[in-house]
């Protein structure tokens, strides 16, 4: 893929779609050279579908319940994404585990966002888990989806503080603000051909001293 050509994205959602919105906004601001060829939701009531339609993006509902197995559902996803020339799949609050059918159809070409600093706190309800463990920092992680749960090569992370009196919603909002910053950036690195996966690690080419973004490791002081 030439670094100067926009990358074709397929975005999978299940709900609110604020990460989808952040990606749409980055494209519209021309910070991200990408085209969203298709949005797929496994739920008809996902608010993110309306966001897609508002921006003239093709949006499809494919309800997983209508398929006899996880693999059958994934075959349908693969067909829809490939039919539209999708190169990179973005999971944006997609609440379904992918089977090897999807993962092998797009090897190191599926990104996911997780609202914790992996490998800490994989799985669900991880903001509350970080609070319950008394973690001083949490954050978010963009990674390439592998066949293990929340286990693939890490692309970008951002850290946020966890305060002793935090409630789940406060911490989730603080993390979400960082998700919206780093997801478009991870996609842009891919589009620029700068992500190289070696084993379980991602190397960012030509990053130099910018490999760690100071703004992300020095989060703003207390925001509430
Ligand atoms: C985010 O917390 C993300 O980390 C997780 O699902 C949530 C999606 O939110 N994977 P939204 O639908 O993008 O608003």
Coordinates of C-alpha atoms and ligand atoms in Angstrom, one line a residue:
X1 CA 0.0 0.0 0.0
X2 CA 1.4 3.4 -1.0
X3 CA 1.8 5.7 2.0
X4 CA 0.0 8.5 0.1
X5 CA -3.2 6.6 -0.7
X6 CA -6.1 6.5 1.7
X7 CA -6.7 3.2 3.5
X8 CA -10.1 1.5 3.2
X9 CA -11.6 0.9 6.5
X10 CA -14.5 -1.3 7.8
X11 CA -15.7 -0.4 11.2
X12 CA -17.6 -2.9 13.4
X13 CA -19.7 -1.5 16.2
X14 CA -22.3 -2.7 18.7
X15 CA -23.3 0.5 20.5
X16 CA -22.7 4.2 21.0
X17 CA -20.0 4.6 18.5
X18 CA -18.0 7.5 19.9
X19 CA -14.8 6.0 18.7
X20 CA -16.4 5.7 15.2
X21 CA -17.2 9.4 15.5
X22 CA -13.6 10.2 16.4
X23 CA -12.4 8.4 13.3
X24 CA -15.0 10.1 11.1
X25 CA -14.0 13.5 12.5
X26 CA -10.3 12.8 12.0
X27 CA -10.9 11.9 8.4
X28 CA -13.1 15.0 7.8
X29 CA -10.4 17.2 9.4
X30 CA -7.9 15.6 7.0
X31 CA -5.8 14.3 9.9
X32 CA -6.3 10.8 8.7
X33 CA -6.1 9.5 5.2
X34 CA -8.8 6.9 5.2
X35 CA -12.2 6.1 3.8
X36 CA -14.8 4.2 5.8
X37 CA -16.2 1.8 3.2
X38 CA -18.6 0.1 5.6
X39 CA -19.9 0.2 9.2
X40 CA -21.4 -3.1 10.5
X41 CA -23.3 -3.4 13.7
X42 CA -24.5 -6.7 15.2
X43 CA -27.3 -4.8 16.9
X44 CA -30.0 -2.9 15.1
X45 CA -30.3 -0.3 17.9
X46 CA -26.7 0.8 17.9
X47 CA -26.5 4.6 18.1
X48 CA -23.4 4.4 16.0
X49 CA -25.4 3.4 12.9
X50 CA -27.0 6.8 12.9
X51 CA -23.6 8.5 13.1
X52 CA -22.5 6.6 10.0
X53 CA -25.7 7.4 8.1
X54 CA -25.4 11.1 9.0
X55 CA -22.0 11.2 7.3
X56 CA -23.2 9.3 4.3
X57 CA -21.4 6.1 5.2
X58 CA -22.8 2.7 4.2
X59 CA -24.1 1.0 7.3
X60 CA -25.3 -2.5 7.7
X61 CA -27.0 -4.5 10.5
X62 CA -25.9 -8.1 10.7
X63 CA -27.4 -9.7 13.8
X64 CA -25.3 -12.4 15.2
X65 CA -28.4 -14.1 16.6
X66 CA -29.5 -15.0 13.1
X67 CA -26.5 -17.2 12.5
X68 CA -26.1 -20.8 13.7
X69 CA -22.5 -20.3 14.9
X70 CA -19.8 -17.7 15.5
X71 CA -18.0 -18.9 12.5
X72 CA -21.0 -18.5 10.2
X73 CA -21.5 -15.0 11.4
X74 CA -17.8 -14.2 10.8
X75 CA -18.0 -15.6 7.3
X76 CA -20.8 -13.1 6.6
X77 CA -18.6 -10.3 8.0
X78 CA -15.6 -11.3 6.0
X79 CA -17.7 -11.4 2.8
X80 CA -19.3 -8.0 3.4
X81 CA -15.9 -6.4 4.2
X82 CA -14.0 -8.0 1.3
X83 CA -16.8 -7.1 -1.1
X84 CA -16.2 -3.4 -0.3
X85 CA -12.4 -3.6 -0.6
X86 CA -11.8 -3.2 3.1
X87 CA -8.0 -3.4 4.0
X88 CA -8.1 -2.6 7.7
X89 CA -10.9 -3.6 10.1
X90 CA -11.6 -1.4 13.1
X91 CA -13.4 -2.8 16.1
X92 CA -15.0 0.2 17.8
X93 CA -17.0 -1.1 20.8
X94 CA -17.9 -4.3 18.9
X95 CA -19.1 -6.7 21.6
X96 CA -18.5 -10.0 19.9
X97 CA -15.5 -12.3 20.1
X98 CA -14.0 -12.9 16.7
X99 CA -13.4 -16.5 15.6
X100 CA -10.3 -17.6 13.6
X101 CA -12.4 -17.1 10.5
X102 CA -12.2 -13.3 10.8
X103 CA -8.8 -13.2 12.4
X104 CA -7.2 -15.3 9.6
X105 CA -9.0 -13.4 6.9
X106 CA -7.4 -10.2 8.1
X107 CA -4.1 -11.1 9.7
X108 CA -2.7 -8.2 11.6
X109 CA -5.3 -6.1 9.9
X110 CA -7.9 -5.9 12.6
X111 CA -7.4 -3.2 15.3
X112 CA -9.3 -3.1 18.6
X113 CA -9.4 -0.6 21.4
X114 CA -9.4 -1.8 25.0
X115 CA -10.1 0.6 27.9
X116 CA -7.2 -0.5 30.1
X117 CA -3.4 -0.7 29.8
X118 CA -3.0 -4.3 28.5
X119 CA -1.8 -6.8 29.5
X120 CA -3.4 -5.6 32.7
X121 CA -7.2 -6.0 33.0
X122 CA -8.2 -7.9 29.8
X123 CA -11.9 -8.7 29.4
X124 CA -15.0 -6.8 30.5
X125 CA -15.8 -4.2 33.1
X126 CA -12.2 -3.2 33.3
X127 CA -12.6 0.4 34.5
X128 CA -14.3 -0.8 37.7
X129 CA -11.6 -3.5 38.0
X130 CA -8.8 -0.9 37.9
X131 CA -10.6 1.1 40.6
X132 CA -11.2 -2.0 42.7
X133 CA -7.5 -3.0 42.5
X134 CA -6.4 0.5 43.6
X135 CA -4.4 0.9 40.4
X136 CA -2.9 4.4 40.3
X137 CA -2.9 4.5 36.5
X138 CA -5.1 3.0 33.8
X139 CA -5.7 4.0 30.2
X140 CA -6.4 2.5 26.9
X141 CA -4.6 0.3 24.4
X142 CA -4.9 -0.1 20.6
X143 CA -3.8 -3.5 19.5
X144 CA -3.9 -5.9 16.6
X145 CA -6.5 -8.6 17.2
X146 CA -5.1 -12.1 17.5
X147 CA -6.8 -15.4 18.3
X148 CA -6.4 -14.8 22.0
X149 CA -8.6 -12.5 24.1
X150 CA -7.1 -9.0 24.3
X151 CA -3.8 -10.6 23.7
X152 CA -2.5 -9.2 20.3
X153 CA 0.4 -6.9 19.6
X154 CA 0.1 -3.5 21.2
X155 CA 0.2 -0.5 18.8
X156 CA -0.4 2.6 21.0
X157 CA -1.3 3.2 24.6
X158 CA -2.3 6.2 26.6
X159 CA -2.3 6.5 30.4
X160 CA -4.6 8.3 32.7
X161 CA -4.5 8.7 36.5
X162 CA -7.0 6.8 38.7
X163 CA -8.0 8.8 41.7
X164 CA -8.9 7.3 45.1
X165 CA -12.5 8.5 44.9
X166 CA -13.1 7.8 41.2
X167 CA -16.4 6.3 40.2
X168 CA -16.5 4.0 37.2
X169 CA -18.1 6.6 35.0
X170 CA -15.5 9.3 35.7
X171 CA -12.7 6.9 35.0
X172 CA -14.4 5.6 31.8
X173 CA -14.9 9.2 30.5
X174 CA -11.3 10.1 31.2
X175 CA -10.1 7.0 29.4
X176 CA -12.6 7.5 26.5
X177 CA -11.1 11.0 25.8
X178 CA -7.7 9.3 25.3
X179 CA -9.3 6.6 23.1
X180 CA -10.5 9.3 20.8
X181 CA -7.0 10.7 20.5
X182 CA -5.1 7.5 19.9
X183 CA -7.4 5.5 17.7
X184 CA -7.2 7.8 14.6
X185 CA -3.4 8.1 15.3
X186 CA -3.0 4.3 15.2
X187 CA -4.9 4.0 11.9
X188 CA -2.8 6.9 10.5
X189 CA 0.4 5.0 11.4
X190 CA -1.0 1.9 9.6
X191 CA -1.9 4.0 6.5
X192 CA 1.6 5.4 6.4
X193 CA 3.0 1.9 6.4
X194 CA 4.8 2.5 9.6
X195 CA 3.6 -0.4 11.7
X196 CA 5.7 -3.5 11.6
X197 CA 4.7 -6.6 13.6
X198 CA 7.5 -8.8 14.8
X199 CA 6.4 -11.6 17.1
X200 CA 4.1 -10.2 19.7
X201 CA 5.5 -6.6 19.3
X202 CA 4.7 -3.8 17.0
X203 CA 7.6 -1.5 15.9
X204 CA 6.7 2.0 14.8
X205 CA 9.1 2.9 12.0
X206 CA 10.8 6.2 11.8
X207 CA 9.3 7.3 15.1
X208 CA 12.6 8.4 16.6
X209 CA 12.3 10.1 19.9
X210 CA 8.6 10.5 19.3
X211 CA 8.0 6.8 20.1
X212 CA 6.6 7.8 23.4
X213 CA 4.2 10.8 23.2
X214 CA 5.0 12.9 26.2
X215 CA 1.4 14.3 26.2
X216 CA 0.2 10.7 26.7
X217 CA 2.5 9.7 29.5
X218 CA 2.1 13.0 31.4
X219 CA -1.7 13.1 31.7
X220 CA -3.3 16.4 32.8
X221 CA -3.8 17.0 36.4
X222 CA -7.0 16.3 38.2
X223 CA -10.0 16.9 35.8
X224 CA -12.8 16.8 38.3
Ligands
LIG1 C1 -14.8 1.8 24.6 O1 -14.7 1.8 26.0 C2 -13.8 0.9 24.1 O2 -12.6 0.9 24.8 C3 -14.4 -0.5 24.2 O3 -15.8 -0.2 23.9 C4 -16.1 1.1 24.2 C5 -16.7 1.7 22.9 O4 -17.3 2.9 23.0 N1 -13.8 -1.4 23.3 P1 -17.9 3.6 21.8 O5 -19.0 2.7 21.3 O6 -16.8 3.8 20.7 O7 -18.4 4.9 22.3

